[in-house]
CSV table of C-alpha atoms and ligand atoms in Angstrom, one decimal:
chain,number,residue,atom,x,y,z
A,1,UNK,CA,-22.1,-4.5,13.5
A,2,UNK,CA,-18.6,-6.1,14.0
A,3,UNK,CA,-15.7,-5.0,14.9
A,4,UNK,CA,-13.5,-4.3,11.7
A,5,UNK,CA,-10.9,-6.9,12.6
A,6,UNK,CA,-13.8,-9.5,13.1
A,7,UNK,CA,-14.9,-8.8,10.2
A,8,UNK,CA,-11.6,-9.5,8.6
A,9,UNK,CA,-11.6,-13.0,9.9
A,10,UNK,CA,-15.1,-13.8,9.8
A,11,UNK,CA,-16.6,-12.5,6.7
A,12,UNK,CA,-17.1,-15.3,4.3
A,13,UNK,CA,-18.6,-16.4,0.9
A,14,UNK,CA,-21.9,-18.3,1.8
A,15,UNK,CA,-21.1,-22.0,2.9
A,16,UNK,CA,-21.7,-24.6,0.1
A,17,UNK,CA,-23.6,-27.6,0.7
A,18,UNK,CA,-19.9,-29.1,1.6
A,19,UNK,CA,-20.0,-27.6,4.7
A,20,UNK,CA,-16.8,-26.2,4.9
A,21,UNK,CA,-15.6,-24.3,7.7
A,22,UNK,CA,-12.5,-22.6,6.0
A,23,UNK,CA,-13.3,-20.4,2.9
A,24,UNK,CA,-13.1,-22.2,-0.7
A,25,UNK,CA,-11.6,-21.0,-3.7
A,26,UNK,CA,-13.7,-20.1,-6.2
A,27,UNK,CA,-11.3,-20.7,-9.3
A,28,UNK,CA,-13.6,-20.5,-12.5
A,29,UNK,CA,-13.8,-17.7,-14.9
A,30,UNK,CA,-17.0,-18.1,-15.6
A,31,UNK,CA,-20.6,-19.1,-13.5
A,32,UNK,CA,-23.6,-20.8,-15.2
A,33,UNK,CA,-27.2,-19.6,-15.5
A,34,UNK,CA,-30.0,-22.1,-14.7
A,35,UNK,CA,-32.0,-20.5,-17.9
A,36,UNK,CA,-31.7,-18.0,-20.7
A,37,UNK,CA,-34.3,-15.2,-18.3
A,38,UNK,CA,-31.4,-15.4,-15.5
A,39,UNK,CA,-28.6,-14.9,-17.9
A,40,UNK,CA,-30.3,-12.2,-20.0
A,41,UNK,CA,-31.3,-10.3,-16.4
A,42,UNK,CA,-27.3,-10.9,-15.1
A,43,UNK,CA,-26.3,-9.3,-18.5
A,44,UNK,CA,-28.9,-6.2,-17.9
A,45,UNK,CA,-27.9,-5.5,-14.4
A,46,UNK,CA,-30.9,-6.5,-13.5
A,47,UNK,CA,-29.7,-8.8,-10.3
A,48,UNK,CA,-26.0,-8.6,-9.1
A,49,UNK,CA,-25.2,-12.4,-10.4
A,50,UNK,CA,-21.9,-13.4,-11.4
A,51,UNK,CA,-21.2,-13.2,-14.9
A,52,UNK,CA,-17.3,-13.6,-15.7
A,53,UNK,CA,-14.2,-13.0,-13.0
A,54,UNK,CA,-13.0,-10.5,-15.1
A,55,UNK,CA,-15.9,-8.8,-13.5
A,56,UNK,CA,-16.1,-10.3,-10.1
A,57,UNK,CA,-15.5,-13.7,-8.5
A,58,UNK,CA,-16.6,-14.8,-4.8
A,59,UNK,CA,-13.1,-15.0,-3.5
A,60,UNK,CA,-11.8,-11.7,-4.7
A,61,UNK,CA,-15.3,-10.5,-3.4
A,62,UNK,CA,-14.8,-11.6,-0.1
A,63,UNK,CA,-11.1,-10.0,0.0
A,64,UNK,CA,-12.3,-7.1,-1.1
A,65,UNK,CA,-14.8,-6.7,1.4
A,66,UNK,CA,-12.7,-7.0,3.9
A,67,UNK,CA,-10.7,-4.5,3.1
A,68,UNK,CA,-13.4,-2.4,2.6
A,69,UNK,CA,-14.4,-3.3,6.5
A,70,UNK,CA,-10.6,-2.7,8.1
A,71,UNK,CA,-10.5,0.7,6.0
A,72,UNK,CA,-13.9,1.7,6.8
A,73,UNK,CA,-15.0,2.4,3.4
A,74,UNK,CA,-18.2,2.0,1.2
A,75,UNK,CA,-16.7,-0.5,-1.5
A,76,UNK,CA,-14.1,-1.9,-3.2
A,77,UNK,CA,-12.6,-3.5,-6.6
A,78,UNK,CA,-9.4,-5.8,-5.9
A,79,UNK,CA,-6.8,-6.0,-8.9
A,80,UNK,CA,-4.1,-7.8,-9.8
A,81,UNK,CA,-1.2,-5.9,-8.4
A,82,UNK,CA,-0.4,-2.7,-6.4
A,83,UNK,CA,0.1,-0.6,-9.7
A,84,UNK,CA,-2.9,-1.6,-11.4
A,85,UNK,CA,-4.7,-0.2,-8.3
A,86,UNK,CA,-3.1,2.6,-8.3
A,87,UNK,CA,-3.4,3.1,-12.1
A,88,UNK,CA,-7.2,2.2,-12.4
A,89,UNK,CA,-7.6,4.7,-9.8
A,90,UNK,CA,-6.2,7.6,-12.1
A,91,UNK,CA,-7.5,6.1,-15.6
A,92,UNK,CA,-11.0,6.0,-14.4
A,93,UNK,CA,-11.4,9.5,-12.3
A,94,UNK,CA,-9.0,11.5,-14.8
A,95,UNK,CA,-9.6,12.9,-17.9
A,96,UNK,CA,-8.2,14.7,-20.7
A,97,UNK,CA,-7.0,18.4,-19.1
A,98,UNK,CA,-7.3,17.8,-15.5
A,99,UNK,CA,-4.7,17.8,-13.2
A,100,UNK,CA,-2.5,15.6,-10.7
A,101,UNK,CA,-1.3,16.8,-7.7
A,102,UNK,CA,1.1,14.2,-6.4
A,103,UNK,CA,3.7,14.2,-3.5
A,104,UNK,CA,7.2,13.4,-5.1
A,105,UNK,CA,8.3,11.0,-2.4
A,106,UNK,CA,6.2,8.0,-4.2
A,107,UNK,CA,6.9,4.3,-5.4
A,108,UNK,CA,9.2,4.0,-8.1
A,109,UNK,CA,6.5,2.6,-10.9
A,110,UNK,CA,3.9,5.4,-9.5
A,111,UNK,CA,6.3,8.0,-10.3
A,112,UNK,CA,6.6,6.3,-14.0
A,113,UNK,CA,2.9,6.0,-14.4
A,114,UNK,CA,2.6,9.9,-13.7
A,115,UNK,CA,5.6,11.0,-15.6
A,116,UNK,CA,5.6,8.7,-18.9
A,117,UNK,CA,2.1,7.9,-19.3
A,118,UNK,CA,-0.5,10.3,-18.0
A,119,UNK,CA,0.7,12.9,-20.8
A,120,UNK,CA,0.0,10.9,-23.3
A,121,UNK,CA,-3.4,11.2,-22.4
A,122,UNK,CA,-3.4,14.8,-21.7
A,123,UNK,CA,-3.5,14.5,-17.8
A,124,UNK,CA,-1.1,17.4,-16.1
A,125,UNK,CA,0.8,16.5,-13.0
A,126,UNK,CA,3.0,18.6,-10.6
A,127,UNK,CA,5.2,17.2,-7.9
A,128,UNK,CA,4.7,18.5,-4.2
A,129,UNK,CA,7.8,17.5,-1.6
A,130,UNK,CA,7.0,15.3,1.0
A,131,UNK,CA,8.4,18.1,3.9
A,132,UNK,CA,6.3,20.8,2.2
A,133,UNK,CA,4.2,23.1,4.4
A,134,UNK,CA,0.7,23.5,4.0
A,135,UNK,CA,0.9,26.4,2.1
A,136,UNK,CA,3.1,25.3,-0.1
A,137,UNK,CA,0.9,22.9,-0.8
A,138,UNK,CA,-2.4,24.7,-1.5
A,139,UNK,CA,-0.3,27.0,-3.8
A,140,UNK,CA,0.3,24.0,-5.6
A,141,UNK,CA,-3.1,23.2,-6.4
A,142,UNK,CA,-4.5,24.6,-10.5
A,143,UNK,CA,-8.1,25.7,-10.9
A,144,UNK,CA,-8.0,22.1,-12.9
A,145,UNK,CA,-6.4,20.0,-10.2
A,146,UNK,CA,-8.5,17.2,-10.0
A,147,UNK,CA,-6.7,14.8,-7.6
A,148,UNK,CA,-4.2,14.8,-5.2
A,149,UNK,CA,-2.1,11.5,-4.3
A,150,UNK,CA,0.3,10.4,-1.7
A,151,UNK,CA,1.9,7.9,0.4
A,152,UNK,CA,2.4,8.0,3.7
A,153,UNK,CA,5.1,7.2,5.8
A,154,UNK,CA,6.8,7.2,2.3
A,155,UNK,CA,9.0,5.1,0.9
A,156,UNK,CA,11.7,4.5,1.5
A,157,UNK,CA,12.3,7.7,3.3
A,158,UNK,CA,9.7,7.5,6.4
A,159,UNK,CA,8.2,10.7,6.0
A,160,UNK,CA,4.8,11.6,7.5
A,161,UNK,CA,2.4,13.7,5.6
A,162,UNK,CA,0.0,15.5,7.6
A,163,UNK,CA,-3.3,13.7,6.6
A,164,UNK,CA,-5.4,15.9,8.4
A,165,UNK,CA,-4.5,18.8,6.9
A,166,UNK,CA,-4.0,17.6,3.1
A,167,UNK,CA,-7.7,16.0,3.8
A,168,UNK,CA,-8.7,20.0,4.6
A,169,UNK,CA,-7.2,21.4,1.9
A,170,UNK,CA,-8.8,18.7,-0.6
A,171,UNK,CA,-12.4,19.3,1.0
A,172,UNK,CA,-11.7,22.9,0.8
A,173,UNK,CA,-10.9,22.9,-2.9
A,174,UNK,CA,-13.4,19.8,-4.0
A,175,UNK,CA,-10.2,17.7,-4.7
A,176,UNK,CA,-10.2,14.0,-4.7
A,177,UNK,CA,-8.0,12.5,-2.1
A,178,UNK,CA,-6.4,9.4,-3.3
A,179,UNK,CA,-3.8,7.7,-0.5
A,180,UNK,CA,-1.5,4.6,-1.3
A,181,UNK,CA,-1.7,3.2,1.8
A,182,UNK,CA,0.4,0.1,1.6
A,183,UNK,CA,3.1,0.8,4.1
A,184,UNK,CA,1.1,1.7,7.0
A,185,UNK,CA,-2.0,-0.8,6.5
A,186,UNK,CA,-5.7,-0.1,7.7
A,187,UNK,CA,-4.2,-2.0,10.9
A,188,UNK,CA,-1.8,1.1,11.1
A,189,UNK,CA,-4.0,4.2,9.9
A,190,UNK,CA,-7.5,5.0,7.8
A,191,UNK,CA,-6.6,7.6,6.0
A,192,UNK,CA,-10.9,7.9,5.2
A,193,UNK,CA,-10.8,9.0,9.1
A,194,UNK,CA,-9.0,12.1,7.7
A,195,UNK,CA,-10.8,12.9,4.3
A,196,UNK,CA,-9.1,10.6,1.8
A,197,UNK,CA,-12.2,9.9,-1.0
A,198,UNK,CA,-9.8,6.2,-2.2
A,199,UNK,CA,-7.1,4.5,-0.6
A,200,UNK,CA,-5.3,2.3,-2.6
A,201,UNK,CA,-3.0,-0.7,-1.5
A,202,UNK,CA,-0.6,-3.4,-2.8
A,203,UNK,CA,-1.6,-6.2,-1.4
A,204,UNK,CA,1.8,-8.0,-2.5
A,205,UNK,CA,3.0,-6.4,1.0
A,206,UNK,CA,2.1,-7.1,4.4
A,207,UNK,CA,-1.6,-7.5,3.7
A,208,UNK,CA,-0.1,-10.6,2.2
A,209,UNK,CA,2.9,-10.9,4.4
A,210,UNK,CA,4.3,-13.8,3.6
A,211,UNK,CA,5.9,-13.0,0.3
A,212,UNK,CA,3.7,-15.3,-2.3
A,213,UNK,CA,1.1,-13.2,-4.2
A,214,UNK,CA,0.7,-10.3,-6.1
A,215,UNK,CA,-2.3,-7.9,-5.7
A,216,UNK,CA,-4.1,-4.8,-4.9
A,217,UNK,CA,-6.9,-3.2,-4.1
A,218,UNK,CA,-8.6,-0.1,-4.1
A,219,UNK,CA,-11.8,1.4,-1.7
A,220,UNK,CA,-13.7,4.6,-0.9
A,221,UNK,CA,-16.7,6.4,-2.0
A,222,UNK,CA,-19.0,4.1,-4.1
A,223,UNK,CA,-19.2,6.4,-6.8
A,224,UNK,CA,-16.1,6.5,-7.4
A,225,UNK,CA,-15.4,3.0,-6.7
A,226,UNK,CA,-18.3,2.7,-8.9
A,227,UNK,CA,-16.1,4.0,-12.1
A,228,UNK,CA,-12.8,2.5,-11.4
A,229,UNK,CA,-14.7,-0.7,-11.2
A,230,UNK,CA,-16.2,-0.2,-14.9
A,231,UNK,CA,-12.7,1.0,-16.2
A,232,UNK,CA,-11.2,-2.1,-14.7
A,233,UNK,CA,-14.0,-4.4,-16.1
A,234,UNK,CA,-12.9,-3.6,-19.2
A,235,UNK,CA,-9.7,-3.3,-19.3
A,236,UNK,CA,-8.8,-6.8,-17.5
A,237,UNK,CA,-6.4,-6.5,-14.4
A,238,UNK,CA,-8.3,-8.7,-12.3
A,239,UNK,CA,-7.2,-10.4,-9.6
A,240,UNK,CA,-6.7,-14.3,-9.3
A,241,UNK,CA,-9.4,-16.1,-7.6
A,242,UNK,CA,-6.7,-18.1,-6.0
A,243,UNK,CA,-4.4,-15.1,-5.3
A,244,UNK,CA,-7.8,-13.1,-3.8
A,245,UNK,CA,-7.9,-17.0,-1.8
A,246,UNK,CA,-4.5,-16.6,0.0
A,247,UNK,CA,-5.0,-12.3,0.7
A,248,UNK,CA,-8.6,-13.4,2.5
A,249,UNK,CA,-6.5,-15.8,5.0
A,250,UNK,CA,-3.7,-13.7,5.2
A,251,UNK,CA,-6.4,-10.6,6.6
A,252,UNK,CA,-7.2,-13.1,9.4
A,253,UNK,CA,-4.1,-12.5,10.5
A,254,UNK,CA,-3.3,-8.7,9.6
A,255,UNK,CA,-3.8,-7.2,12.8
A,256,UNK,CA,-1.6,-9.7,15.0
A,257,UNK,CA,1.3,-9.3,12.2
A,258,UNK,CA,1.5,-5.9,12.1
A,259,UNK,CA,1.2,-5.7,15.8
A,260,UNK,CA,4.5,-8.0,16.3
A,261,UNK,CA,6.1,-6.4,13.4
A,262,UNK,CA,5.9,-3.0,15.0
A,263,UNK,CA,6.9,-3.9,18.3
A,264,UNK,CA,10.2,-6.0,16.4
A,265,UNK,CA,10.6,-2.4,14.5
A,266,UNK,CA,10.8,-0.1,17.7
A,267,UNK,CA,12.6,-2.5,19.6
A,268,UNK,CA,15.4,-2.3,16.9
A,269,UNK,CA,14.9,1.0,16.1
A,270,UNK,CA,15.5,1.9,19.9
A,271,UNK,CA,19.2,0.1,19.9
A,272,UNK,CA,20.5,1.0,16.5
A,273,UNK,CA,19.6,4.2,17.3
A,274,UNK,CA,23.0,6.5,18.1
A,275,UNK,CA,25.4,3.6,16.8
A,276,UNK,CA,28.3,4.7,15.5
A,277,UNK,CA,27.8,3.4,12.1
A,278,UNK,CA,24.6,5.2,11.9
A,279,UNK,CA,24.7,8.5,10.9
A,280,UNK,CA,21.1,8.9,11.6
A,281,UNK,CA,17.9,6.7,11.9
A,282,UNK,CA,14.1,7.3,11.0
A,283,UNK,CA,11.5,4.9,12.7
A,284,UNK,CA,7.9,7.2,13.0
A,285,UNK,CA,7.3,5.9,16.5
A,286,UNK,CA,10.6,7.2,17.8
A,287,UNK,CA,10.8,10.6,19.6
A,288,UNK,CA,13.5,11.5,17.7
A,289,UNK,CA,11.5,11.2,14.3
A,290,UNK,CA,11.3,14.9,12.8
A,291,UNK,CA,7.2,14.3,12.2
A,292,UNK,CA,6.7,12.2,15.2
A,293,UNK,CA,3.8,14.8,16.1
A,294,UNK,CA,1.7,13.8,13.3
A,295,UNK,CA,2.7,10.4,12.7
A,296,UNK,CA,1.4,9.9,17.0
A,297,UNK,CA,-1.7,11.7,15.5
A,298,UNK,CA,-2.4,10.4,12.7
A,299,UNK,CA,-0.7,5.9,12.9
A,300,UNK,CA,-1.8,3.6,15.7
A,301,UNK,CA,1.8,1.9,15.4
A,302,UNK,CA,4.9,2.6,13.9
A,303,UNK,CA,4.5,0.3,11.3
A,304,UNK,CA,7.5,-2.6,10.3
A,305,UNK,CA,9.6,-0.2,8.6
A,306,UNK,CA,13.1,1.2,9.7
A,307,UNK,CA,15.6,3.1,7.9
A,308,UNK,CA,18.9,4.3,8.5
A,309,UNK,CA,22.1,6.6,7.3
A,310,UNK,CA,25.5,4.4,7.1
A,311,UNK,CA,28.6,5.9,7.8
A,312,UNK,CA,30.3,5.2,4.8
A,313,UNK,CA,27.8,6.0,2.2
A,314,UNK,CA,27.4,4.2,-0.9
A,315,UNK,CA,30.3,1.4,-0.6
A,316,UNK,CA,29.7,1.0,3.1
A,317,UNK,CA,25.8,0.8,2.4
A,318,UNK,CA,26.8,-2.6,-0.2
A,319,UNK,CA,29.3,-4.1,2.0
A,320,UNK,CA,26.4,-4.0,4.7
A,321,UNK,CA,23.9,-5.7,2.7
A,322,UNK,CA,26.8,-8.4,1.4
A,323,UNK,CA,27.4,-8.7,5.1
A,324,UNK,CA,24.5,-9.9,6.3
A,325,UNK,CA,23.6,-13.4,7.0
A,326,UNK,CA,20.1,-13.7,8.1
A,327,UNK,CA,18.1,-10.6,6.7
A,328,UNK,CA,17.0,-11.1,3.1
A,329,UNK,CA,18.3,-9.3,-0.3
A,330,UNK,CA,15.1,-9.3,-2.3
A,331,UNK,CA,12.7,-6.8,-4.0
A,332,UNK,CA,9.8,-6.6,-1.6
A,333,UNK,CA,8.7,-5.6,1.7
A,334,UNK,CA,5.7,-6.8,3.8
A,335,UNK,CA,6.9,-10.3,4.7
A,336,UNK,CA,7.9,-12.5,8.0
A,337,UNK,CA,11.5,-12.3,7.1
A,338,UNK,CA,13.3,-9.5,7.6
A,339,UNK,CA,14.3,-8.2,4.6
A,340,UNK,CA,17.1,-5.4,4.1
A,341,UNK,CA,17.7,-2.8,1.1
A,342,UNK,CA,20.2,-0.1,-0.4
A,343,UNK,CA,17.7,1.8,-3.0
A,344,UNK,CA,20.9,4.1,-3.8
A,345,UNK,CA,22.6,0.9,-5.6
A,346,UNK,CA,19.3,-0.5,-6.5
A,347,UNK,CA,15.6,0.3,-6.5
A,348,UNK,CA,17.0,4.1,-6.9
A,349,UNK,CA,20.0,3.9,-9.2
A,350,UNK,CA,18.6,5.3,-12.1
A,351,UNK,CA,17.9,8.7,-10.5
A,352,UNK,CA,20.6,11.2,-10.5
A,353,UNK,CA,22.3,12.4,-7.2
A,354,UNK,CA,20.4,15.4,-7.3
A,355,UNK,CA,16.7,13.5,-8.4
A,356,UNK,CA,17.9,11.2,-5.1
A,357,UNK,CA,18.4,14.0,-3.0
A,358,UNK,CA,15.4,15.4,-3.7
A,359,UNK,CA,13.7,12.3,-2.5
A,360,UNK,CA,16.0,12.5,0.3
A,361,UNK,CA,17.1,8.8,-0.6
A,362,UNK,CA,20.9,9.2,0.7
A,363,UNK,CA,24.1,7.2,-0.4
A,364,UNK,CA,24.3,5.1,2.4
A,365,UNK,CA,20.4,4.9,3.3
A,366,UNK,CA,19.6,1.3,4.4
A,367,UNK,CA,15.8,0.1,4.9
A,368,UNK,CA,14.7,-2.6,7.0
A,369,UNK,CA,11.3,-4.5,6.6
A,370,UNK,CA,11.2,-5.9,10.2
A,371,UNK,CA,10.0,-9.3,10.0
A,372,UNK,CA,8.4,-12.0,12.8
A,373,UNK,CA,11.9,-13.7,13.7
A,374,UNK,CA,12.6,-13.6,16.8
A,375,UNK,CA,13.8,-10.1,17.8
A,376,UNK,CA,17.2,-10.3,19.3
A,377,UNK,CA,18.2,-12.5,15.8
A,378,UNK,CA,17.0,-9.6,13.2
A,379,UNK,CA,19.0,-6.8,15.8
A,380,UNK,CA,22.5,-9.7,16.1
A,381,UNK,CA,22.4,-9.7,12.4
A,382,UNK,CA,22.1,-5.8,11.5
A,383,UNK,CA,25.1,-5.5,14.6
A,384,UNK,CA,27.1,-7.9,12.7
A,385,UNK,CA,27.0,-6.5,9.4
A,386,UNK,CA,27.5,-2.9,10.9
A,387,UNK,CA,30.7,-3.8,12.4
A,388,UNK,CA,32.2,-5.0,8.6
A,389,UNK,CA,30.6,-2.3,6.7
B,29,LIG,C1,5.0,-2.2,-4.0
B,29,LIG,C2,4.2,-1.0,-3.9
B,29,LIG,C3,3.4,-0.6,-4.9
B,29,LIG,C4,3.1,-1.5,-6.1
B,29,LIG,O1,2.5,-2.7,-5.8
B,29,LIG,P1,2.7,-4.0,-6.7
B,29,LIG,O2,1.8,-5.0,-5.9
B,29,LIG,O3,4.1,-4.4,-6.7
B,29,LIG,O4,2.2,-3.7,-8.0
B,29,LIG,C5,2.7,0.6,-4.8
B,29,LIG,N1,2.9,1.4,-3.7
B,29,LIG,C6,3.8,1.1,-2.8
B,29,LIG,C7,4.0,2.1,-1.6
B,29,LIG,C8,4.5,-0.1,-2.8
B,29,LIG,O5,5.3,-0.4,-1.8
């Protein structure tokens, strides 16, 4: 068998009679049957034909598996976005009574998914802090806890939850273990290696990289994968053939990426660290990170993210951003250019100070998705905009 990363490059829908050495894009929604047998077996299950790419196209196929390959999983169903991932994922496994154990350090929509919707269905949920100890965590868990879910490093705070020992406790209590891994990438952890039964992703991130296309994806156990992929079937959030096109070329390049965008992180990290406009810093690969232990343990890089305290708080934090000239002001992450954030004044404004707080998202808390430019520029600009903030 292949290496992982091979297999990310190299796996391929079956060459066509053009010969083509780069993948095609298979952008139809439906396929034809040579005769009304075939199409009456495809519409049994009797053969795994394609039908409709509602249900499953060759170049969302071919994404999918390699994800399935760099997360070392059994299988796989790509959607069209991060959240329909992540939402699939709880639709199809939870029902009416059961309950949701989710850390409270979580993306923005997740947390609206959980809170606004899931009661209308009759699906419980309880929030568990990010910096909570493992028994704090296992008291958490109800006699009808039927999933626990968390990111890790979160956003935008950086925490690190212990994956080896939330993958424990979920064995211990038959729990499924359901892990957005988006910020760290397969490139940057498996959280499978530590117990996690799904692992979901948005692949609008860095699995894409360059900013262009939404999507997601979820993998783990095939039974399971099994019943998100009927929920999803149904219910329509498919990805695009050509979206699934431009994530399969972007994998070929995943592991190189994130390897340059966590060298660009640590490097930066390292000199912004004790500046005098920082109050404090948070980069997982840095000694001074307060769950370096686990994040060594558990990441095989620091990942592209760095955050940071302003001196100044909220006003300082926005006459930072306006100060730039070279990082990005956008809503996303994951991409070659550097991209910077205040989710006090933004992503984050609707919480109160104390629902902030709680998240430990700070007044002056800046975030940095390191990009690929050249080093020294990304570190010049952040200097620059320090000294007017
Ligand atoms: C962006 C993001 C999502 C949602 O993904 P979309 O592709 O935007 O739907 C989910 N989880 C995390 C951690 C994210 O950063």
């Amino acid at each position: 068998m292949l290496h992982p990363i091979t297999r990310a490059i190299r796996t391929q829908t079956e060459r066509t009679n053009e010969m083509e050495h780069s993948t095609p894009i298979f952008l139809t929604s439906s396929f034809c049957f040579n005769n009304a047998e075939d199409m009456r077996a495809a519409f049994a299950d009797e053969n795994d034909a394609n039908i409709y790419s509602r249900f499953v196209n060759p170049s969302v196929q071919e994404f999918t598996d390699k994800m399935v390959a760099l997360e070392g999983a059994e299988a796989g169903f790509a959607t069209a976005s991060g959240m329909s991932a992540v939402f699939g994922s709880f639709m199809a496994l939870l029902k009416q009574g059961d309950h949701l154990l989710s850390c409270s350090s979580i993306f923005g929509s997740t947390h609206t998914v959980i809170k606004k919707y899931l009661p209308n269905f009759g699906i419980e949920y309880s929030y568990v802090a990010a910096g909570a100890s493992p028994a704090e965590w296992e008291a958490a868990i109800r006699p009808n806890t039927r999933m626990i879910f968390l990111e890790t490093p979160t956003n935008p705070g950086l925490d690190i939850i212990d994956l080896e020992m939330i993958g424990k406790l979920a064995k211990k209590h038959k729990i499924l273990l359901n892990v957005d891994n988006c910020f760290a990438t397969p490139l940057g952890q498996r959280p499978i290696e530590f117990g996690a039964d799904l692992v979901t992703h948005s692949a609008t991130k860095w699995i894409d990289g360059q900013g262009r296309v939404l999507g997601g994806v979820v993998v783990g156990k095939k039974e399971l994968i099994n019943d998100i992929y009927l929920f999803c079937r149904s219910t329509g959030p498919a990805l695009s053939p050509f979206s699934a096109w431009v994530l399969s070329k972007s994998l070929e390049t995943l592991d190189v990426r994130m390897e340059r965008h966590a060298k660009n992180a640590l490097q930066i990290a390292k000199v912004l660290e004790g500046h005098p406009k920082i109050a404090s810093l948070k980069y997982p690969f840095l000694k001074s990170h307060p769950q370096h232990g686990i994040a060594i343990n558990q990441m095989d890089n620091g990942g592209g993210i760095v955050c940071f305290e302003i001196t100044g708080g909220l006003d300082a934090g926005r006459r930072f951003l306006d100060a730039l000239q070279l990082l990005s002001l956008t809503a996303n992450l994951g991409d070659t250019r550097s991209i910077a954030s205040h989710p006090a004044s933004t992503t984050h404004a609707k919480l109160t100070a104390e629902e902030r707080q709680a998240v430990n998202i700070t007044p002056g808390l800046i975030r940095i998705s390191v990009g690929l430019e050249h080093h020294t520029d990304i570190l010049a600009d952040i200097l620059q905009a320090l000294e007017i903030a």
